[in-house]
Amino acid sequence: MIGTRISRWTRRIPWGLPRTHLPALVVALIVTIIGPVFVASYSLAMGDPSPRNVPIGVVGSSMDATAISHTLDDTGSELFEVGEYPSLPAAQKALERQQIYAIIDSSVTPATVWISTASGASVGQLLTQHRQALSAVVGTDLKFVDAHPLAPHDPNGLVLFYLALGGTILGFVGAIQTRVNAKDMSLVADFGWDIARSLGVALTMTLVIGPVLGLEALPVLPVWLILAVTMFIAGSVYSFWRVTIGGKWALLPTWITFVIIANPSSGGAVAPELLPAFYEFMGRWLPTGATVRAMRDVTYFPDAVHAEPFVVLGIWAVASSILFAVARVRRYGWGSVPDEVPRPSAAVSTVPSSTVPSSTVPTSPVPTASKPTPPVTPSTVSGSSLPAGSEPSPAALDGTPPDQHHDDQDEHDCGGRDVEGT
């Protein structure tokens, strides 16, 4: 009785839950933590954009540049970083290279503010809020001109962000489904299908958002390849974690990397200079931010494409695939990955035949339709043969001599009489 109680307690966990409920408890606790972290991350990054050293250019006298700088930074928080340019073409060239977000040209009448919503729509909105103060500084009403406008169906500049978001999520979700439903594949086959899946999904996304729906004037070939690399990176990162920590928990670090950190820091919904310092830094070096910047360059600034986002994507693609390949080969080899839980084999009875009446032991581990064994009666117990209709003892089928078998049967019969007599 005491041993039974101890065994029951060892099979239980706090709050009186059975041990089989432990995984469910762990998952519930993790999701309880991840939930508010997810909401807080997006809220902190994009809920209240605050400028910090946003670069803008000023064309005109030094006095105007100084006055504009003091007007924009009236709080003393260094919201804007104002730079002087000798001419409007020089400033426009910097605007096209995305070195600055706006130009205030006070050398003409009326004074003109050149913005680039393609670089960051949120910066243009921020300058619009300071319109009256800037007009007071230059002494005339301001004229706003958008040098690089967004697509008509994307006034807030979110389509590229949604493409990058969908690419990362579909990248690791596709890898999850492939690893779960196609287990018996070699490493080469895994890579082959990851590449094929990434190319196929990225192509359909590019065609539907671009030529089919016309939401964005996308250059199909470069955007297709950028999205395909992004999806491949997300799938390789998940695959690496699946090999190192197991398929049950591999989604957790992948989700934290791409969804909780990389997406809100990408600069797709809010310009990087308006993000908190942590998100601005992470967005520059994580795949999602590099994807947004690369697609923005080839779509809106084809003559001033930056090399940095492509280098970042290349490093992530090479590093994640190498880490996945090395971890998989070291643990499982080049062939297919075995199941994490071994498949149960056929149960073999370990009960000695000398302790079980021969009439109750089946002749094989596979159940067979046989007639029920008649109840044991005094006449059958005292006899030297089995009751009619019963099956032969396994002891008689395993090569045991008949005499020894009868001796064992006599012992069973004697035991049966002792039980009945108690």
Coordinates of C-alpha atoms in Angstrom, one line a residue:
M1 CA 0.0 0.0 0.0
I2 CA 2.8 2.4 0.9
G3 CA 4.7 1.5 -2.2
T4 CA 1.7 2.2 -4.3
R5 CA 1.2 5.7 -2.8
I6 CA 4.9 6.6 -3.4
S7 CA 4.6 5.5 -7.0
R8 CA 1.6 7.7 -7.5
W9 CA 3.4 10.7 -6.0
T10 CA 6.4 10.2 -8.3
R11 CA 4.1 10.2 -11.3
R12 CA 2.6 13.6 -10.3
I13 CA 3.8 17.2 -10.5
P14 CA 2.8 20.3 -8.6
W15 CA -0.8 21.3 -8.4
G16 CA -1.8 17.7 -8.4
L17 CA -1.4 17.3 -12.2
P18 CA -0.2 13.9 -13.7
R19 CA 3.3 13.8 -15.1
T20 CA 1.9 13.4 -18.6
H21 CA 0.6 17.0 -18.3
L22 CA 4.1 18.4 -17.7
P23 CA 4.7 19.3 -21.4
A24 CA 1.3 21.1 -21.5
L25 CA 2.2 23.0 -18.3
V26 CA 5.6 24.1 -19.8
V27 CA 4.0 25.3 -23.0
A28 CA 1.4 27.2 -21.1
L29 CA 4.0 29.0 -19.0
I30 CA 6.1 29.8 -22.1
V31 CA 3.2 31.2 -24.1
T32 CA 2.2 33.2 -21.0
I33 CA 5.6 34.9 -21.1
I34 CA 5.9 35.2 -24.9
G35 CA 2.4 36.8 -25.3
P36 CA 3.1 40.1 -23.4
V37 CA 6.6 40.2 -24.8
F38 CA 5.3 40.0 -28.3
V39 CA 2.8 42.8 -27.8
A40 CA 5.3 44.9 -25.9
S41 CA 8.0 44.6 -28.5
Y42 CA 5.7 45.8 -31.3
S43 CA 4.3 48.6 -29.1
L44 CA 7.7 49.9 -28.0
A45 CA 9.1 49.8 -31.5
M46 CA 6.2 51.2 -33.6
G47 CA 3.6 52.5 -31.2
D48 CA 5.1 56.0 -30.6
P49 CA 7.8 56.7 -33.1
S50 CA 10.3 59.3 -31.8
P51 CA 12.9 60.9 -34.0
R52 CA 16.5 60.7 -33.0
N53 CA 19.2 62.4 -35.1
V54 CA 17.1 62.2 -38.3
P55 CA 19.3 63.6 -41.1
I56 CA 17.9 66.4 -43.2
G57 CA 19.6 68.9 -45.5
V58 CA 19.3 72.7 -45.7
V59 CA 20.0 74.8 -48.8
G60 CA 20.5 78.5 -48.2
S61 CA 22.3 80.7 -45.8
S62 CA 24.1 79.5 -42.7
M63 CA 21.8 81.7 -40.6
D64 CA 18.8 79.9 -42.0
A65 CA 20.3 76.5 -41.3
T66 CA 21.1 77.4 -37.7
A67 CA 17.6 78.8 -37.1
I68 CA 16.0 75.7 -38.7
S69 CA 18.1 73.4 -36.6
H70 CA 17.0 75.3 -33.4
T71 CA 13.4 75.2 -34.5
L72 CA 13.3 71.4 -35.1
D73 CA 15.3 70.7 -31.9
D74 CA 13.4 73.0 -29.7
T75 CA 13.2 70.4 -27.0
G76 CA 17.0 69.9 -26.9
S77 CA 16.6 66.2 -27.6
E78 CA 18.6 66.3 -30.9
L79 CA 15.6 65.0 -32.9
F80 CA 17.1 66.1 -36.2
E81 CA 20.6 66.3 -37.6
V82 CA 20.7 69.3 -39.9
G83 CA 23.4 69.5 -42.6
E84 CA 24.2 72.3 -45.0
Y85 CA 24.5 71.7 -48.8
P86 CA 25.9 74.2 -51.3
S87 CA 23.2 73.6 -53.9
L88 CA 19.9 71.9 -54.5
P89 CA 21.3 69.3 -56.9
A90 CA 23.9 68.2 -54.3
A91 CA 21.2 67.9 -51.7
Q92 CA 18.9 66.0 -54.1
K93 CA 21.7 63.6 -54.8
A94 CA 22.1 62.9 -51.1
L95 CA 18.3 62.5 -50.9
E96 CA 18.3 59.9 -53.6
R97 CA 21.1 58.0 -51.9
Q98 CA 19.0 58.0 -48.7
Q99 CA 21.7 59.8 -46.8
I100 CA 19.1 62.4 -45.8
Y101 CA 15.3 62.2 -45.4
A102 CA 14.3 65.7 -46.5
I103 CA 15.6 69.0 -47.9
I104 CA 14.6 72.5 -46.8
D105 CA 15.5 74.9 -49.6
S106 CA 15.2 78.5 -48.3
S107 CA 17.0 80.0 -51.2
V108 CA 13.9 80.1 -53.4
T109 CA 10.5 81.7 -52.9
P110 CA 8.4 80.1 -51.6
A111 CA 10.7 78.0 -49.5
T112 CA 10.4 74.3 -50.5
V113 CA 10.6 71.2 -48.4
W114 CA 11.6 68.2 -50.5
I115 CA 10.6 64.9 -48.8
S116 CA 11.1 61.3 -49.7
T117 CA 8.2 59.2 -48.5
A118 CA 9.7 56.1 -50.1
S119 CA 12.6 56.4 -47.7
G120 CA 10.3 56.9 -44.7
A121 CA 6.8 58.1 -44.8
S122 CA 6.9 58.7 -41.0
V123 CA 9.6 61.3 -41.4
G124 CA 7.6 63.3 -43.9
Q125 CA 4.6 63.2 -41.5
L126 CA 6.9 64.4 -38.8
L127 CA 8.1 67.4 -40.8
T128 CA 4.5 68.3 -41.7
Q129 CA 3.8 68.7 -38.0
H130 CA 6.6 71.3 -37.8
R131 CA 5.3 73.2 -40.8
Q132 CA 4.1 76.3 -39.0
A133 CA 7.3 76.7 -37.0
L134 CA 9.5 76.3 -40.1
S135 CA 7.4 78.8 -42.0
A136 CA 8.0 81.3 -39.2
V137 CA 11.7 80.8 -39.5
V138 CA 12.0 81.2 -43.2
G139 CA 9.5 84.0 -43.3
T140 CA 7.1 82.4 -45.9
D141 CA 4.8 79.6 -46.3
L142 CA 6.4 76.3 -47.1
K143 CA 5.8 74.2 -50.2
F144 CA 6.1 70.5 -49.8
V145 CA 7.3 68.3 -52.8
D146 CA 7.6 64.6 -52.7
A147 CA 10.8 63.7 -54.6
H148 CA 10.3 59.9 -54.3
P149 CA 6.6 59.2 -53.7
L150 CA 5.1 55.9 -52.6
A151 CA 2.9 53.8 -54.8
P152 CA -0.7 55.1 -55.1
H153 CA -2.1 51.9 -53.5
D154 CA 0.5 52.0 -50.7
P155 CA 0.4 55.5 -49.2
N156 CA 1.9 54.4 -45.9
G157 CA 4.7 52.4 -47.4
L158 CA 3.7 49.0 -45.7
V159 CA 3.6 46.7 -48.7
L160 CA 7.4 46.0 -48.6
F161 CA 7.2 45.4 -44.9
Y162 CA 4.3 42.9 -45.4
L163 CA 6.3 41.1 -48.1
A164 CA 9.3 40.8 -45.8
L165 CA 7.0 39.7 -42.9
G166 CA 5.3 37.1 -45.0
G167 CA 8.6 35.8 -46.4
T168 CA 10.1 35.2 -43.0
I169 CA 7.0 33.5 -41.5
L170 CA 6.3 31.4 -44.5
G171 CA 10.0 30.5 -44.6
F172 CA 10.2 28.8 -41.3
V173 CA 6.5 27.5 -41.4
G174 CA 7.3 25.8 -44.7
A175 CA 10.4 24.2 -43.2
I176 CA 8.4 23.0 -40.2
Q177 CA 5.8 21.3 -42.4
T178 CA 8.5 19.8 -44.7
R179 CA 10.5 18.3 -41.8
V180 CA 7.3 16.9 -40.2
N181 CA 5.7 15.4 -43.3
A182 CA 8.8 14.4 -45.2
K183 CA 11.0 12.8 -42.6
D184 CA 12.8 10.2 -44.7
M185 CA 14.9 12.6 -46.7
S186 CA 18.6 13.1 -46.9
L187 CA 20.4 16.3 -46.2
V188 CA 20.8 17.0 -49.9
A189 CA 17.1 16.5 -50.4
D190 CA 16.3 18.8 -47.5
F191 CA 18.3 21.6 -49.0
G192 CA 16.9 20.9 -52.4
W193 CA 13.3 21.2 -51.3
D194 CA 14.1 24.3 -49.1
I195 CA 15.4 26.0 -52.2
A196 CA 12.6 24.9 -54.4
R197 CA 9.9 25.9 -51.9
S198 CA 11.5 29.3 -51.3
L199 CA 11.8 30.1 -55.0
G200 CA 8.2 29.0 -55.7
V201 CA 6.5 30.8 -52.8
A202 CA 8.6 34.0 -53.4
L203 CA 7.7 34.0 -57.1
T204 CA 4.0 33.8 -56.4
M205 CA 4.1 36.5 -53.8
T206 CA 6.0 38.8 -56.1
L207 CA 3.7 38.3 -59.0
V208 CA 0.5 38.6 -57.0
I209 CA 1.5 41.8 -55.2
G210 CA 3.2 43.3 -58.2
P211 CA 1.8 42.6 -61.7
V212 CA -1.5 40.9 -60.7
L213 CA -2.9 43.3 -58.0
G214 CA -0.7 46.3 -58.8
L215 CA -0.2 47.2 -55.2
E216 CA 3.5 48.0 -55.8
A217 CA 5.5 48.5 -59.0
L218 CA 7.9 45.7 -58.1
P219 CA 10.9 44.8 -60.3
V220 CA 10.0 41.1 -60.4
L221 CA 13.4 39.4 -60.8
P222 CA 15.3 41.2 -58.0
V223 CA 12.4 41.2 -55.5
W224 CA 11.7 37.5 -56.2
L225 CA 15.3 36.5 -55.5
I226 CA 15.5 38.7 -52.3
L227 CA 12.3 37.1 -50.9
A228 CA 13.5 33.6 -51.8
V229 CA 16.8 34.2 -49.9
T230 CA 14.8 35.5 -47.0
M231 CA 12.6 32.5 -46.9
F232 CA 15.6 30.1 -47.2
I233 CA 17.3 31.9 -44.3
A234 CA 14.2 31.5 -42.0
G235 CA 13.9 27.8 -42.9
S236 CA 17.6 27.1 -42.3
V237 CA 17.5 28.9 -38.9
Y238 CA 14.6 26.7 -37.9
S239 CA 16.2 23.6 -39.2
F240 CA 19.3 24.3 -37.2
W241 CA 17.4 24.7 -34.0
R242 CA 15.4 21.6 -34.8
V243 CA 18.6 19.5 -35.0
T244 CA 20.2 21.0 -31.9
I245 CA 17.4 21.3 -29.4
G246 CA 14.7 19.0 -31.0
G247 CA 11.6 19.6 -33.1
K248 CA 9.4 20.2 -30.1
W249 CA 11.1 23.4 -29.1
A250 CA 12.8 24.6 -32.3
L251 CA 10.0 27.1 -33.1
L252 CA 10.6 29.0 -29.9
P253 CA 14.0 30.6 -30.7
T254 CA 13.0 31.0 -34.3
W255 CA 9.8 32.9 -33.4
I256 CA 11.7 35.1 -31.0
T257 CA 14.4 35.9 -33.6
F258 CA 12.2 36.7 -36.5
V259 CA 8.8 37.7 -35.2
I260 CA 9.5 39.4 -31.9
I261 CA 12.8 41.1 -32.7
A262 CA 13.5 41.2 -36.5
N263 CA 10.0 42.3 -37.8
P264 CA 9.4 45.3 -35.6
S265 CA 13.0 46.5 -36.0
S266 CA 13.0 46.1 -39.8
G267 CA 12.3 49.7 -40.6
G268 CA 9.4 48.8 -42.9
A269 CA 6.6 50.4 -40.9
V270 CA 8.6 53.0 -39.1
A271 CA 11.9 54.6 -40.4
P272 CA 14.9 53.2 -38.5
E273 CA 15.8 56.6 -37.1
L274 CA 12.5 56.8 -35.4
L275 CA 12.9 53.4 -33.7
P276 CA 14.4 52.9 -30.2
A277 CA 18.2 52.4 -30.3
F278 CA 18.0 48.7 -29.7
Y279 CA 15.6 48.1 -32.5
E280 CA 17.5 50.4 -34.9
F281 CA 20.7 48.4 -34.3
M282 CA 19.0 45.0 -34.6
G283 CA 17.1 46.0 -37.7
R284 CA 20.3 46.8 -39.5
W285 CA 21.8 43.3 -39.0
L286 CA 18.9 40.9 -38.9
P287 CA 17.5 39.4 -42.2
T288 CA 14.1 41.1 -42.1
G289 CA 15.5 44.6 -42.0
A290 CA 18.0 43.8 -44.7
T291 CA 15.1 42.4 -46.8
V292 CA 13.1 45.6 -46.5
R293 CA 16.0 47.8 -47.3
A294 CA 17.1 45.7 -50.3
M295 CA 13.6 45.7 -51.8
R296 CA 13.2 49.4 -51.1
D297 CA 16.4 50.1 -53.0
V298 CA 15.6 48.1 -56.1
T299 CA 12.0 49.3 -56.2
Y300 CA 12.4 53.1 -55.5
F301 CA 16.1 53.8 -55.8
P302 CA 17.4 51.5 -58.6
D303 CA 20.2 54.0 -59.4
A304 CA 21.4 54.2 -55.8
V305 CA 21.3 50.6 -54.5
H306 CA 23.3 50.0 -51.3
A307 CA 25.4 46.9 -50.9
E308 CA 25.0 46.5 -47.1
P309 CA 21.6 44.8 -47.0
F310 CA 22.7 42.3 -49.7
V311 CA 25.8 41.5 -47.8
V312 CA 23.8 40.9 -44.6
L313 CA 21.4 38.5 -46.4
G314 CA 24.3 36.7 -48.0
I315 CA 26.1 36.2 -44.6
W316 CA 22.9 34.9 -43.0
A317 CA 22.2 32.5 -45.8
V318 CA 25.7 31.0 -45.8
A319 CA 26.0 30.9 -42.0
S320 CA 22.6 29.4 -41.3
S321 CA 22.9 26.7 -44.0
I322 CA 26.4 25.8 -42.9
L323 CA 25.4 25.6 -39.2
F324 CA 22.4 23.4 -40.1
A325 CA 24.4 21.1 -42.3
V326 CA 27.2 20.6 -39.8
A327 CA 24.8 20.0 -36.9
R328 CA 22.8 17.6 -38.9
V329 CA 25.7 15.6 -40.2
R330 CA 27.4 15.3 -36.8
R331 CA 24.2 14.1 -35.2
Y332 CA 22.5 12.0 -37.9
G333 CA 24.8 11.8 -40.8
W334 CA 23.9 12.5 -44.4
G335 CA 20.9 10.2 -44.5
S336 CA 17.4 10.6 -43.2
V337 CA 16.7 11.8 -39.6
P338 CA 15.3 9.0 -37.4
D339 CA 12.1 9.6 -35.4
E340 CA 12.7 11.3 -32.1
V341 CA 10.5 8.7 -30.3
P342 CA 11.3 5.1 -31.1
R343 CA 8.4 3.1 -32.4
P344 CA 7.3 0.5 -29.8
S345 CA 8.1 -3.1 -30.7
A346 CA 5.9 -6.1 -30.2
A347 CA 5.5 -6.8 -26.5
V348 CA 7.0 -10.1 -25.3
S349 CA 5.5 -11.7 -22.2
T350 CA 8.0 -12.1 -19.3
V351 CA 5.7 -14.0 -17.0
P352 CA 7.1 -17.4 -16.2
S353 CA 4.8 -20.2 -17.4
S354 CA 5.2 -22.0 -14.1
T355 CA 3.2 -19.3 -12.3
V356 CA 0.2 -19.1 -14.7
P357 CA -2.3 -21.8 -15.3
S358 CA -1.8 -23.2 -18.8
S359 CA -5.4 -22.8 -19.7
T360 CA -5.1 -18.9 -19.4
V361 CA -2.0 -18.3 -21.5
P362 CA -2.5 -17.7 -25.2
T363 CA -0.5 -19.8 -27.7
S364 CA 0.8 -16.6 -29.6
P365 CA 1.0 -12.9 -29.0
V366 CA -1.6 -12.3 -31.7
P367 CA -5.2 -12.7 -30.3
T368 CA -7.1 -15.6 -31.8
A369 CA -10.8 -16.4 -31.8
S370 CA -10.9 -19.6 -29.7
K371 CA -13.6 -21.2 -27.6
P372 CA -13.7 -20.0 -24.0
T373 CA -11.9 -22.3 -21.5
P374 CA -14.4 -24.2 -19.3
P375 CA -14.2 -23.5 -15.6
V376 CA -11.8 -25.6 -13.6
T377 CA -13.7 -28.4 -11.7
P378 CA -12.5 -30.9 -9.2
S379 CA -12.7 -33.6 -11.8
T380 CA -10.4 -31.7 -14.2
V381 CA -8.0 -30.6 -11.4
S382 CA -7.3 -34.1 -10.2
G383 CA -7.0 -35.5 -13.7
S384 CA -3.8 -35.8 -15.6
S385 CA -5.1 -34.2 -18.8
L386 CA -6.4 -30.7 -19.8
P387 CA -10.1 -30.1 -20.0
A388 CA -11.8 -30.6 -23.3
G389 CA -11.9 -27.5 -25.5
S390 CA -8.8 -25.8 -23.8
E391 CA -5.7 -24.9 -25.7
P392 CA -2.4 -26.7 -25.1
S393 CA 0.1 -25.1 -22.7
P394 CA 3.0 -23.0 -24.3
A395 CA 5.3 -25.3 -22.3
A396 CA 4.2 -28.2 -24.5
L397 CA 5.0 -26.2 -27.6
D398 CA 8.5 -25.1 -26.7
G399 CA 10.2 -28.4 -26.8
T400 CA 9.8 -29.3 -23.1
P401 CA 9.6 -33.1 -22.5
P402 CA 6.1 -34.4 -21.8
D403 CA 7.0 -35.7 -18.4
Q404 CA 8.3 -32.4 -17.3
H405 CA 5.2 -30.7 -18.7
H406 CA 2.9 -33.0 -16.7
D407 CA 5.0 -32.3 -13.5
D408 CA 4.5 -28.6 -14.0
Q409 CA 0.8 -29.1 -14.6
D410 CA 0.5 -31.1 -11.4
E411 CA 2.1 -28.2 -9.5
H412 CA -0.4 -25.8 -11.1
D413 CA -3.2 -28.0 -10.0
C414 CA -2.0 -28.3 -6.5
G415 CA -1.7 -24.5 -6.3
G416 CA -5.2 -24.2 -7.7
R417 CA -6.6 -26.4 -4.9
D418 CA -4.8 -24.3 -2.2
V419 CA -6.3 -21.2 -3.6
E420 CA -9.8 -22.6 -3.6
G421 CA -9.4 -23.9 -0.1
T422 CA -8.5 -20.5 1.4

